[in-house]
mmCIF file with all atom_site columns, C-alpha atoms and ligand atoms in Angstrom:
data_model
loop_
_atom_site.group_PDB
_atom_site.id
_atom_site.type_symbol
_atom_site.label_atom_id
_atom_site.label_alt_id
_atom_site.label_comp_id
_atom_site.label_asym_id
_atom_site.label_entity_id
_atom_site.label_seq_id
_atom_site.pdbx_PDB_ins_code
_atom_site.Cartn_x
_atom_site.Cartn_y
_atom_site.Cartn_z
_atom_site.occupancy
_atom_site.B_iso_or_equiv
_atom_site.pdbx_formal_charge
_atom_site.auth_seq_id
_atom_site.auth_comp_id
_atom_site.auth_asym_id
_atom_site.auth_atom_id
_atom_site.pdbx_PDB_model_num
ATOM   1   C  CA  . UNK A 1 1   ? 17.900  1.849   7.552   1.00 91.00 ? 775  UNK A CA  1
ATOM   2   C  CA  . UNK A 1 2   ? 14.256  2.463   7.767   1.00 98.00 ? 776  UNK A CA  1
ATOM   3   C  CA  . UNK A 1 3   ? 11.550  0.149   7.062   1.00 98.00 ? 777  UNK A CA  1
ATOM   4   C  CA  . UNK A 1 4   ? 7.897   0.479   5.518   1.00 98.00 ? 778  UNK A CA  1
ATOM   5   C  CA  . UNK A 1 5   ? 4.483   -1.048  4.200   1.00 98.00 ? 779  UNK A CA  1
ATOM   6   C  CA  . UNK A 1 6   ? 3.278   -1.096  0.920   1.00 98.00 ? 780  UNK A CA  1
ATOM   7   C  CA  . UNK A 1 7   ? 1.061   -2.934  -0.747  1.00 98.00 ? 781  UNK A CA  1
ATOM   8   C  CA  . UNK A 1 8   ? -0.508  -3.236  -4.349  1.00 99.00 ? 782  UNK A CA  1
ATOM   9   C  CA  . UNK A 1 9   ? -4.432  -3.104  -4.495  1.00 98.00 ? 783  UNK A CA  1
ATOM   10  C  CA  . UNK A 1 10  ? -6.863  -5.335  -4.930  1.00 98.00 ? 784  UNK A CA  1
ATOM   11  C  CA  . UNK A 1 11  ? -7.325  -3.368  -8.474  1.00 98.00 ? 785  UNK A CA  1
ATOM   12  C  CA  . UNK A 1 12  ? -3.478  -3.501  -9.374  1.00 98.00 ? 786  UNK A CA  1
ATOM   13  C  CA  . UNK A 1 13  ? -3.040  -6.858  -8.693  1.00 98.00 ? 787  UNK A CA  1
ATOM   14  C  CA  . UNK A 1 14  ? -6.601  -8.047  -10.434 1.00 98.00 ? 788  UNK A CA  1
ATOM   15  C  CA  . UNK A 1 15  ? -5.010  -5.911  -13.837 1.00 98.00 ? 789  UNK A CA  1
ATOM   16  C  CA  . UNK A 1 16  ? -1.299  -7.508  -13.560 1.00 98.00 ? 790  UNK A CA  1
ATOM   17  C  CA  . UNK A 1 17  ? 0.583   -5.120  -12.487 1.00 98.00 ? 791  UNK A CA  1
ATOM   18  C  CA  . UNK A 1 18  ? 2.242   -6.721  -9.497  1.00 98.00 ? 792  UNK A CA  1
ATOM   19  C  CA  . UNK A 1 19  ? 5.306   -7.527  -11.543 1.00 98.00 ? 793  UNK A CA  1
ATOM   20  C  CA  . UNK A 1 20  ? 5.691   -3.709  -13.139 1.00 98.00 ? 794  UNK A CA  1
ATOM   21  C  CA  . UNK A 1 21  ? 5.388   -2.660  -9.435  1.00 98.00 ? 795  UNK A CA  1
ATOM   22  C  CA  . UNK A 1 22  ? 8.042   -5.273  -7.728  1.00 98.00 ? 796  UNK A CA  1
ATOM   23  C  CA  . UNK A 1 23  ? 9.978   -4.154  -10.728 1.00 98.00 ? 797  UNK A CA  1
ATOM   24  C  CA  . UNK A 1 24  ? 9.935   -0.426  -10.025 1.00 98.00 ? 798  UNK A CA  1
ATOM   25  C  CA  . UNK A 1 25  ? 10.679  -1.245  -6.143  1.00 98.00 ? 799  UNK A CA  1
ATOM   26  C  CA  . UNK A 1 26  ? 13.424  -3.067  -7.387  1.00 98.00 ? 800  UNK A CA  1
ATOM   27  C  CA  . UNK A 1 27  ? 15.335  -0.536  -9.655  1.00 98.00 ? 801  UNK A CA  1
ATOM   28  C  CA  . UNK A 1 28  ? 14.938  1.959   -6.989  1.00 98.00 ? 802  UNK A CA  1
ATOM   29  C  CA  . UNK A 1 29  ? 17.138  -0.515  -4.879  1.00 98.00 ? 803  UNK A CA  1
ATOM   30  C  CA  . UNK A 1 30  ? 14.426  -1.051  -1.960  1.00 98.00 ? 804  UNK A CA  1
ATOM   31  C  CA  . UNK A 1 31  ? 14.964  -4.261  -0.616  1.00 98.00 ? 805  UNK A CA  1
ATOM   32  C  CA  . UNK A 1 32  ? 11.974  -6.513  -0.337  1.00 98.00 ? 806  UNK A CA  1
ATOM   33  C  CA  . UNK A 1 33  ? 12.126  -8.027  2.863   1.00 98.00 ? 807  UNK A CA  1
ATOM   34  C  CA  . UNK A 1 34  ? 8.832   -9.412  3.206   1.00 98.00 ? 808  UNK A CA  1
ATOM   35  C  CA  . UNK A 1 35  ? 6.791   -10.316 0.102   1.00 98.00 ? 809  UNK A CA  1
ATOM   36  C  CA  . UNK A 1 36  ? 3.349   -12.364 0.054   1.00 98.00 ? 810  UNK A CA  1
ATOM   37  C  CA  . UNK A 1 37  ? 0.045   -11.987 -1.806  1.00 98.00 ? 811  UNK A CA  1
ATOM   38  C  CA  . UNK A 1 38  ? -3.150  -12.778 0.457   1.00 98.00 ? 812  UNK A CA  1
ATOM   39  C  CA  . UNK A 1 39  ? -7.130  -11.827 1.314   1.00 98.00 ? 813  UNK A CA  1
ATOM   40  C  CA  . UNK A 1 40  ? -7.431  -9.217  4.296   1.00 98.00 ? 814  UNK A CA  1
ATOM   41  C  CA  . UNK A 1 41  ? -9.465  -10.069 6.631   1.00 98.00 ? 815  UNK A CA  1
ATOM   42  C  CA  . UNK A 1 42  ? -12.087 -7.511  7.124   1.00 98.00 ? 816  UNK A CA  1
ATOM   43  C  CA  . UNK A 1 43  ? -11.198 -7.122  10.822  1.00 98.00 ? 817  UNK A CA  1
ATOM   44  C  CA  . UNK A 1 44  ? -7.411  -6.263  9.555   1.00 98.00 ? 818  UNK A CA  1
ATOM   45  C  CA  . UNK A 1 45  ? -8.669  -3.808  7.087   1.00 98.00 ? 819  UNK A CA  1
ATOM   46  C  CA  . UNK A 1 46  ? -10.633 -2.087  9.040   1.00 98.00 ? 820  UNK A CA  1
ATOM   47  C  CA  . UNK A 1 47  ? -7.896  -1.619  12.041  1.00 97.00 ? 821  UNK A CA  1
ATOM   48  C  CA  . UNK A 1 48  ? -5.405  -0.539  9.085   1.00 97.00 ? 822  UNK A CA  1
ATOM   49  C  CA  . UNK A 1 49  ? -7.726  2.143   7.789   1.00 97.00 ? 823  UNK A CA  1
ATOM   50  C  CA  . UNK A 1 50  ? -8.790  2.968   10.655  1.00 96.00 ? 824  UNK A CA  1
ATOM   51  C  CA  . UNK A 1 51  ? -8.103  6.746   11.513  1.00 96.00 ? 825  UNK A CA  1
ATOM   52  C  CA  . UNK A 1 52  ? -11.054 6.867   7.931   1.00 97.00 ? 826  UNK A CA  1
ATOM   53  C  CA  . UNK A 1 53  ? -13.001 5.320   10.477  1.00 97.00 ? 827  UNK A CA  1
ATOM   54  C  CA  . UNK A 1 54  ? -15.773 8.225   10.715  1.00 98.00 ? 828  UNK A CA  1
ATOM   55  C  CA  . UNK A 1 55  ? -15.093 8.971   6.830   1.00 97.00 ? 829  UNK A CA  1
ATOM   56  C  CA  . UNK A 1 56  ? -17.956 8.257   4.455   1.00 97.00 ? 830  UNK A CA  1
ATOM   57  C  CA  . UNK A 1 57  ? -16.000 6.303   1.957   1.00 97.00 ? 831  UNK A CA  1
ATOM   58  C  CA  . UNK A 1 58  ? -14.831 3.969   4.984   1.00 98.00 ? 832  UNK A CA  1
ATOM   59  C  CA  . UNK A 1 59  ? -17.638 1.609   4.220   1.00 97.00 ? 833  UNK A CA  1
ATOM   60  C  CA  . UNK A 1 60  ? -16.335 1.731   0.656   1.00 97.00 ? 834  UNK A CA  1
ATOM   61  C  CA  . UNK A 1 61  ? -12.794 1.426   1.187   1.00 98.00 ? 835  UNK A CA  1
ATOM   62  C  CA  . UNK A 1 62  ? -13.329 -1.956  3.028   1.00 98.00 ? 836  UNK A CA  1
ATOM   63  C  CA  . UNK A 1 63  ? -15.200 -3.572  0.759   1.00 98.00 ? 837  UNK A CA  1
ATOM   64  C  CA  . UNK A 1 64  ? -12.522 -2.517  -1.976  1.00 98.00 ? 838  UNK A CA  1
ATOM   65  C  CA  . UNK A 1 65  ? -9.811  -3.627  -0.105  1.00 98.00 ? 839  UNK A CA  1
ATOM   66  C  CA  . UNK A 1 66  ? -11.140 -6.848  1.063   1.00 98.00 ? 840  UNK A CA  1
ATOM   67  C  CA  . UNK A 1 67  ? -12.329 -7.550  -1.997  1.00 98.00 ? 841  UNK A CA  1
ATOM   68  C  CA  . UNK A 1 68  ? -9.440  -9.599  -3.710  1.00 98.00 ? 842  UNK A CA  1
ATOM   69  C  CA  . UNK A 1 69  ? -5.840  -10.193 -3.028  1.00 98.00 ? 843  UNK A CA  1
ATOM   70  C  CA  . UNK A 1 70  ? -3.494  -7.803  -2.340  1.00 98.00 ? 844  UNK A CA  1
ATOM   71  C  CA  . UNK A 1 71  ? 0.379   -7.737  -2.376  1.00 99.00 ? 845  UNK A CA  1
ATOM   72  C  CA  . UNK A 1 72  ? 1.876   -6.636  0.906   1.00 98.00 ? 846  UNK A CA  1
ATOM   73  C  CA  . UNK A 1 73  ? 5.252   -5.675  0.751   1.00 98.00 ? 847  UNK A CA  1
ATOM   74  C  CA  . UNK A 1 74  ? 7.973   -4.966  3.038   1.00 98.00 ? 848  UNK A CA  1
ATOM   75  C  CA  . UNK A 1 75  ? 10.418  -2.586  2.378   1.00 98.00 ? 849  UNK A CA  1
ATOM   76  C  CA  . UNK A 1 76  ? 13.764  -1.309  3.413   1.00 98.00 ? 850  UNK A CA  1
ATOM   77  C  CA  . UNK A 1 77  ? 16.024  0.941   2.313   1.00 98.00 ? 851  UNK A CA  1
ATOM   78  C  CA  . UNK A 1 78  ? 17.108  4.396   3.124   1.00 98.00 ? 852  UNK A CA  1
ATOM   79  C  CA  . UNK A 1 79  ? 14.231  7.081   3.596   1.00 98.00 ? 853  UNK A CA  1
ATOM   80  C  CA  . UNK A 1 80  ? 11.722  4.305   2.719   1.00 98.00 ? 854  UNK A CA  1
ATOM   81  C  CA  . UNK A 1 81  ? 8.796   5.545   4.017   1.00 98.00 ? 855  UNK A CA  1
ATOM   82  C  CA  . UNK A 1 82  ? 8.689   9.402   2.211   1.00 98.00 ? 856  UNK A CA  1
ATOM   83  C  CA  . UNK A 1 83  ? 10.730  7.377   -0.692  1.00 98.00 ? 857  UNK A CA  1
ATOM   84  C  CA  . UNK A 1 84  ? 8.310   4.849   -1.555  1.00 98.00 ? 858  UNK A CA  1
ATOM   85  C  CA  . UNK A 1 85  ? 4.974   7.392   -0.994  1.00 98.00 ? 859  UNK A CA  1
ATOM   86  C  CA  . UNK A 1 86  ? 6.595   9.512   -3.765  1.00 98.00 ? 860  UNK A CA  1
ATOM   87  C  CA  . UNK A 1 87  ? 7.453   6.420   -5.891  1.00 98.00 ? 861  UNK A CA  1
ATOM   88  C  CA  . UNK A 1 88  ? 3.248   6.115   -5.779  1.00 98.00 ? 862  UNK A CA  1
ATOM   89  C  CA  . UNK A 1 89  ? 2.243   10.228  -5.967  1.00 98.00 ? 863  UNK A CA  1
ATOM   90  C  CA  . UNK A 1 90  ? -0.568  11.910  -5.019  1.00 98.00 ? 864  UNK A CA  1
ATOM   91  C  CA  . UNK A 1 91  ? -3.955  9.902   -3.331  1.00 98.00 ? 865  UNK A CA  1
ATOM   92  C  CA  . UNK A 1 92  ? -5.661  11.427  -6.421  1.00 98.00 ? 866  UNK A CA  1
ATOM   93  C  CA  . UNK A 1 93  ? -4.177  9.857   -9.513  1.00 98.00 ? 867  UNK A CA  1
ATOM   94  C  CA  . UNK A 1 94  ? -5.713  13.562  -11.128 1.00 98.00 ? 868  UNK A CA  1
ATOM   95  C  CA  . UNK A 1 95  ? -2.828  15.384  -9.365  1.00 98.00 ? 869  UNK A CA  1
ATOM   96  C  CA  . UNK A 1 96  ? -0.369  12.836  -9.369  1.00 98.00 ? 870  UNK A CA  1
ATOM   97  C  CA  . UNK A 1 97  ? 2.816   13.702  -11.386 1.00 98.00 ? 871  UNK A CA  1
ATOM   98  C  CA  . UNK A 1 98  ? 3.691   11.376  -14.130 1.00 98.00 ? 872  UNK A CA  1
ATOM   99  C  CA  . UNK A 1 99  ? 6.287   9.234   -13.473 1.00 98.00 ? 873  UNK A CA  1
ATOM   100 C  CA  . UNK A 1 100 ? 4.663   7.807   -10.275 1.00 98.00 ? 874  UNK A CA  1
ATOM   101 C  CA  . UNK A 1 101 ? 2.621   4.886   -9.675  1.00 98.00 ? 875  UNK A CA  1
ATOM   102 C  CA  . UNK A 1 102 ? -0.659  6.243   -9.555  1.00 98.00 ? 876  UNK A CA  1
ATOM   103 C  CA  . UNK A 1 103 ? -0.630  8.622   -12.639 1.00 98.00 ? 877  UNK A CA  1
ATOM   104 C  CA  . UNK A 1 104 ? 0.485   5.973   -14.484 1.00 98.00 ? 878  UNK A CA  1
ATOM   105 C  CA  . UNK A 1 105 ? -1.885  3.287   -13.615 1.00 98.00 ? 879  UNK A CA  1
ATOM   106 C  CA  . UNK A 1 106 ? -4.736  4.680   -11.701 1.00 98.00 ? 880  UNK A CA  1
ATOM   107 C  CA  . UNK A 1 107 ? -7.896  6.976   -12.958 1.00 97.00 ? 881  UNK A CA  1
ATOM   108 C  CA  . UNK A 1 108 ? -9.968  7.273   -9.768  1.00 97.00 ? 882  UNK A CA  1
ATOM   109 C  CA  . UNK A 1 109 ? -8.812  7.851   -5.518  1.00 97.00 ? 883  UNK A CA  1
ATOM   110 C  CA  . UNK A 1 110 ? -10.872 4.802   -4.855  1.00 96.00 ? 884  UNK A CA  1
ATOM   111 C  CA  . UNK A 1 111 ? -8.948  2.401   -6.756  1.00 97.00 ? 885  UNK A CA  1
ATOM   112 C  CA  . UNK A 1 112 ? -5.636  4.188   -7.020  1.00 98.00 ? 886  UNK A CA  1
ATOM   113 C  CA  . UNK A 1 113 ? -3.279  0.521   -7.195  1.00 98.00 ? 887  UNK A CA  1
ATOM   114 C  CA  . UNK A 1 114 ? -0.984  1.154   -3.773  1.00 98.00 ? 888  UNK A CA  1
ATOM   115 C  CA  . UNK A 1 115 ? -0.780  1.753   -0.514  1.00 98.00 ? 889  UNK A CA  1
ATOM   116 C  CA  . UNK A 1 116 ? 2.520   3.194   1.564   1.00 98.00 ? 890  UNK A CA  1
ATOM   117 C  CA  . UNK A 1 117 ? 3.086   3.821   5.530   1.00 98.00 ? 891  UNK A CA  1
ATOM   118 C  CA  . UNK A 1 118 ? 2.642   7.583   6.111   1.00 98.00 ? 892  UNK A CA  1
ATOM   119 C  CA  . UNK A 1 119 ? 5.054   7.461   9.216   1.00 98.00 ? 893  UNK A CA  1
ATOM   120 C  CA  . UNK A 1 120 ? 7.432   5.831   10.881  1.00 98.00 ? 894  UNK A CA  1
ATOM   121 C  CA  . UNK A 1 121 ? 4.593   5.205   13.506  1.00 98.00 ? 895  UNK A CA  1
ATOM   122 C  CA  . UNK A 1 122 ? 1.990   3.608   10.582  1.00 97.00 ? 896  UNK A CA  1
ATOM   123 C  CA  . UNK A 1 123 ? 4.921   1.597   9.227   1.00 98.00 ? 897  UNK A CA  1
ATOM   124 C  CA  . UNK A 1 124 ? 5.568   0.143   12.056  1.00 98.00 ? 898  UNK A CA  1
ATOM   125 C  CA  . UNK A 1 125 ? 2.104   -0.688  13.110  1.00 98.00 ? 899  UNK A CA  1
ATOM   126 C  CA  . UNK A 1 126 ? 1.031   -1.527  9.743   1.00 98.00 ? 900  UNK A CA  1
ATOM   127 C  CA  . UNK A 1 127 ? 3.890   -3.683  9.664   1.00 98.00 ? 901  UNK A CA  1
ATOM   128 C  CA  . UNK A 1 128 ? 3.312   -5.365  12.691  1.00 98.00 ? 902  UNK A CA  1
ATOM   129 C  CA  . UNK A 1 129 ? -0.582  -5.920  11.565  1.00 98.00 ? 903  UNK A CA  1
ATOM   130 C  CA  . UNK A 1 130 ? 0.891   -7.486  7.753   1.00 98.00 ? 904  UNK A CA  1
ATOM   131 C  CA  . UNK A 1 131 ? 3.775   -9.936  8.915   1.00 98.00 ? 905  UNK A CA  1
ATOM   132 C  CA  . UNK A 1 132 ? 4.577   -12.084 12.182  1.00 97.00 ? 906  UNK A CA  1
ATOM   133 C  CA  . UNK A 1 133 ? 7.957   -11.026 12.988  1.00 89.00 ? 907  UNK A CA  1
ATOM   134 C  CA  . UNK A 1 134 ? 9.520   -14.121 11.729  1.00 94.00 ? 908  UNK A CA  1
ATOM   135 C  CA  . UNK A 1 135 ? 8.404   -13.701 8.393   1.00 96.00 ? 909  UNK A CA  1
ATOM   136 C  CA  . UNK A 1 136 ? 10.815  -10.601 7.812   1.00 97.00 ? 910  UNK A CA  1
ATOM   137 C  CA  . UNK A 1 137 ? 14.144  -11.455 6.445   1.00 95.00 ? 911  UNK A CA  1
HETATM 138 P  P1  . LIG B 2 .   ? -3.084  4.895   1.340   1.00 54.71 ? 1693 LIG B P1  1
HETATM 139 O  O1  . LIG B 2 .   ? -3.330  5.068   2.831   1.00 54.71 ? 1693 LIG B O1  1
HETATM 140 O  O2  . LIG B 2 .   ? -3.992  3.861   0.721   1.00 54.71 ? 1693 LIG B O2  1
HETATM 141 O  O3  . LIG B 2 .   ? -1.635  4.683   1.031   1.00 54.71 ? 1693 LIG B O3  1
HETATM 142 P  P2  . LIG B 2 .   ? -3.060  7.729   1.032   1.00 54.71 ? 1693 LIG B P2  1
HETATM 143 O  O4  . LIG B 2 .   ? -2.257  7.703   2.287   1.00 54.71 ? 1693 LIG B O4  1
HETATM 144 O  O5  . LIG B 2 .   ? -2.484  8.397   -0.157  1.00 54.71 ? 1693 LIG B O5  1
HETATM 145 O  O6  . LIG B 2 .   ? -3.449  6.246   0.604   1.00 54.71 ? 1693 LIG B O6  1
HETATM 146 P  P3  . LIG B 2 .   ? -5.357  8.323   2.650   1.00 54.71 ? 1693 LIG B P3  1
HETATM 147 O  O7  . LIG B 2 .   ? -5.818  9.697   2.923   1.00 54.71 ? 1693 LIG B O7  1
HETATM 148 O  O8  . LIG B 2 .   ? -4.653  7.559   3.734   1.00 54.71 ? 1693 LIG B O8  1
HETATM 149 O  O9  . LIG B 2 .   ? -4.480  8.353   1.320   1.00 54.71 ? 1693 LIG B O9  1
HETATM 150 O  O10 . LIG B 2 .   ? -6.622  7.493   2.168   1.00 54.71 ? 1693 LIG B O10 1
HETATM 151 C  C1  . LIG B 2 .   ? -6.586  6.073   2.191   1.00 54.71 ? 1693 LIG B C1  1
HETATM 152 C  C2  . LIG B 2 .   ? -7.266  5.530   0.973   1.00 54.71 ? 1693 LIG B C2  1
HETATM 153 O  O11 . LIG B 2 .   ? -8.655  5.797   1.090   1.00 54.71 ? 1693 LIG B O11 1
HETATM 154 C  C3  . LIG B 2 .   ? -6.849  6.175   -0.342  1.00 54.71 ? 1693 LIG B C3  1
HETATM 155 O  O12 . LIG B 2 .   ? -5.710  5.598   -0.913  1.00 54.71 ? 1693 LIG B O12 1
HETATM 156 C  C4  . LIG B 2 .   ? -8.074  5.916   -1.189  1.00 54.71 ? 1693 LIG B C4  1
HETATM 157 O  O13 . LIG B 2 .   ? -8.051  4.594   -1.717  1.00 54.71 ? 1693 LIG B O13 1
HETATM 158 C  C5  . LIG B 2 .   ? -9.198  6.044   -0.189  1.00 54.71 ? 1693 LIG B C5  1
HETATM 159 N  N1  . LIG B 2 .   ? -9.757  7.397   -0.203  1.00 54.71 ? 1693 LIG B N1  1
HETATM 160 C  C6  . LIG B 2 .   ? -9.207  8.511   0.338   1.00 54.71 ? 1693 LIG B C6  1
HETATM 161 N  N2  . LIG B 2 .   ? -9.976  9.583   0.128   1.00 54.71 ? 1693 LIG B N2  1
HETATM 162 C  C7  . LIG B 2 .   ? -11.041 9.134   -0.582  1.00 54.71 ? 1693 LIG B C7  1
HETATM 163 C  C8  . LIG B 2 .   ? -12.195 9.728   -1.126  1.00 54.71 ? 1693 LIG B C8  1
HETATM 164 N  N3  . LIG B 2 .   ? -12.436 11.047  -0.980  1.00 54.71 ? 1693 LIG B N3  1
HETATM 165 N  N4  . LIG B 2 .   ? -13.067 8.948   -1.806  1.00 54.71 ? 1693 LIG B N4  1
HETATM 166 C  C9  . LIG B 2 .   ? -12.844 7.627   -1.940  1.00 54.71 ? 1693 LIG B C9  1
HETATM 167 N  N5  . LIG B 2 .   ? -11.774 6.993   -1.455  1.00 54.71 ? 1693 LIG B N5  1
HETATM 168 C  C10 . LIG B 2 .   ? -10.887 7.726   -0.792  1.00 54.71 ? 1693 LIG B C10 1
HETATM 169 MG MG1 . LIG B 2 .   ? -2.849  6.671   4.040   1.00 54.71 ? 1694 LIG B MG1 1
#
């Protein structure tokens, strides 16, 4: 079984739509195994994005994510990781297929609603960075 980080947005959670996301993670039969809204510090958003480090919208992306709660998520369930990053679709809502998080809630890359582990290396670090161990059931 194979575990993962997602999180909704600053942007999803400021429109509502943690409950329409928890609800899709649900009904795909993920099992939420570590749930909590909270403020990122700056330091921890910048050491979670940080291979955008040298990118120009680094700056940006920072500010956005700092910039009000978030819902980070643990997940589990089989093939989590590619499972839940195709639950969300493309980084550009534009190209995402409908269906999927981001084409249905998200105009713009910037603010695109949720975040997902690309690997099982990211999950686990991002996990590690999200939750004290004791905090996953
Ligand atoms: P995430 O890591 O948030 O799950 P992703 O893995 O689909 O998204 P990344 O390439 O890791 O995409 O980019 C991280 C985030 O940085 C994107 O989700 C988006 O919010 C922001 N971002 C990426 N590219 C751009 C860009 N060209 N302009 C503005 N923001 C961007
Ligand atoms: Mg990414």
């Amino acid at each position: 079984m194979e575990r993962t980080f997602a999180m909704i947005k600053p942007d999803g959670v400021r429109r509502g739509l943690t409950p329409e996301i928890l609800k899709r993670i649900q009904q795909k039969g993920y099992r939420i195994v570590g749930l909590k809204q909270m403020l990122i510090p700056r330091e921890v958003a910048e050491n979670h994005y940080g291979e955008h480090r040298e990118r120009p919208f680094f700056g940006e992306l920072v500010d956005f994510i700092t910039g009000g709660p978030v819902v980070a998520i643990a997940l589990e369930g089989e093939n989590a990781i590619t499972g839940w990053r195709a639950m969300m679709g493309a980084t550009n809502p534009a190209n995402a297929v409908p269906g999927t998080i981001r084409a249905d809630f998200a105009t713009t890359t910037g603010e695109n609603v949720t975040h997902g582990s690309d690997s099982p290396e990211s999950a686990a670090r991002e996990l590690g960075l999200f939750f004290a161990e004791g905090e996953l059931l």
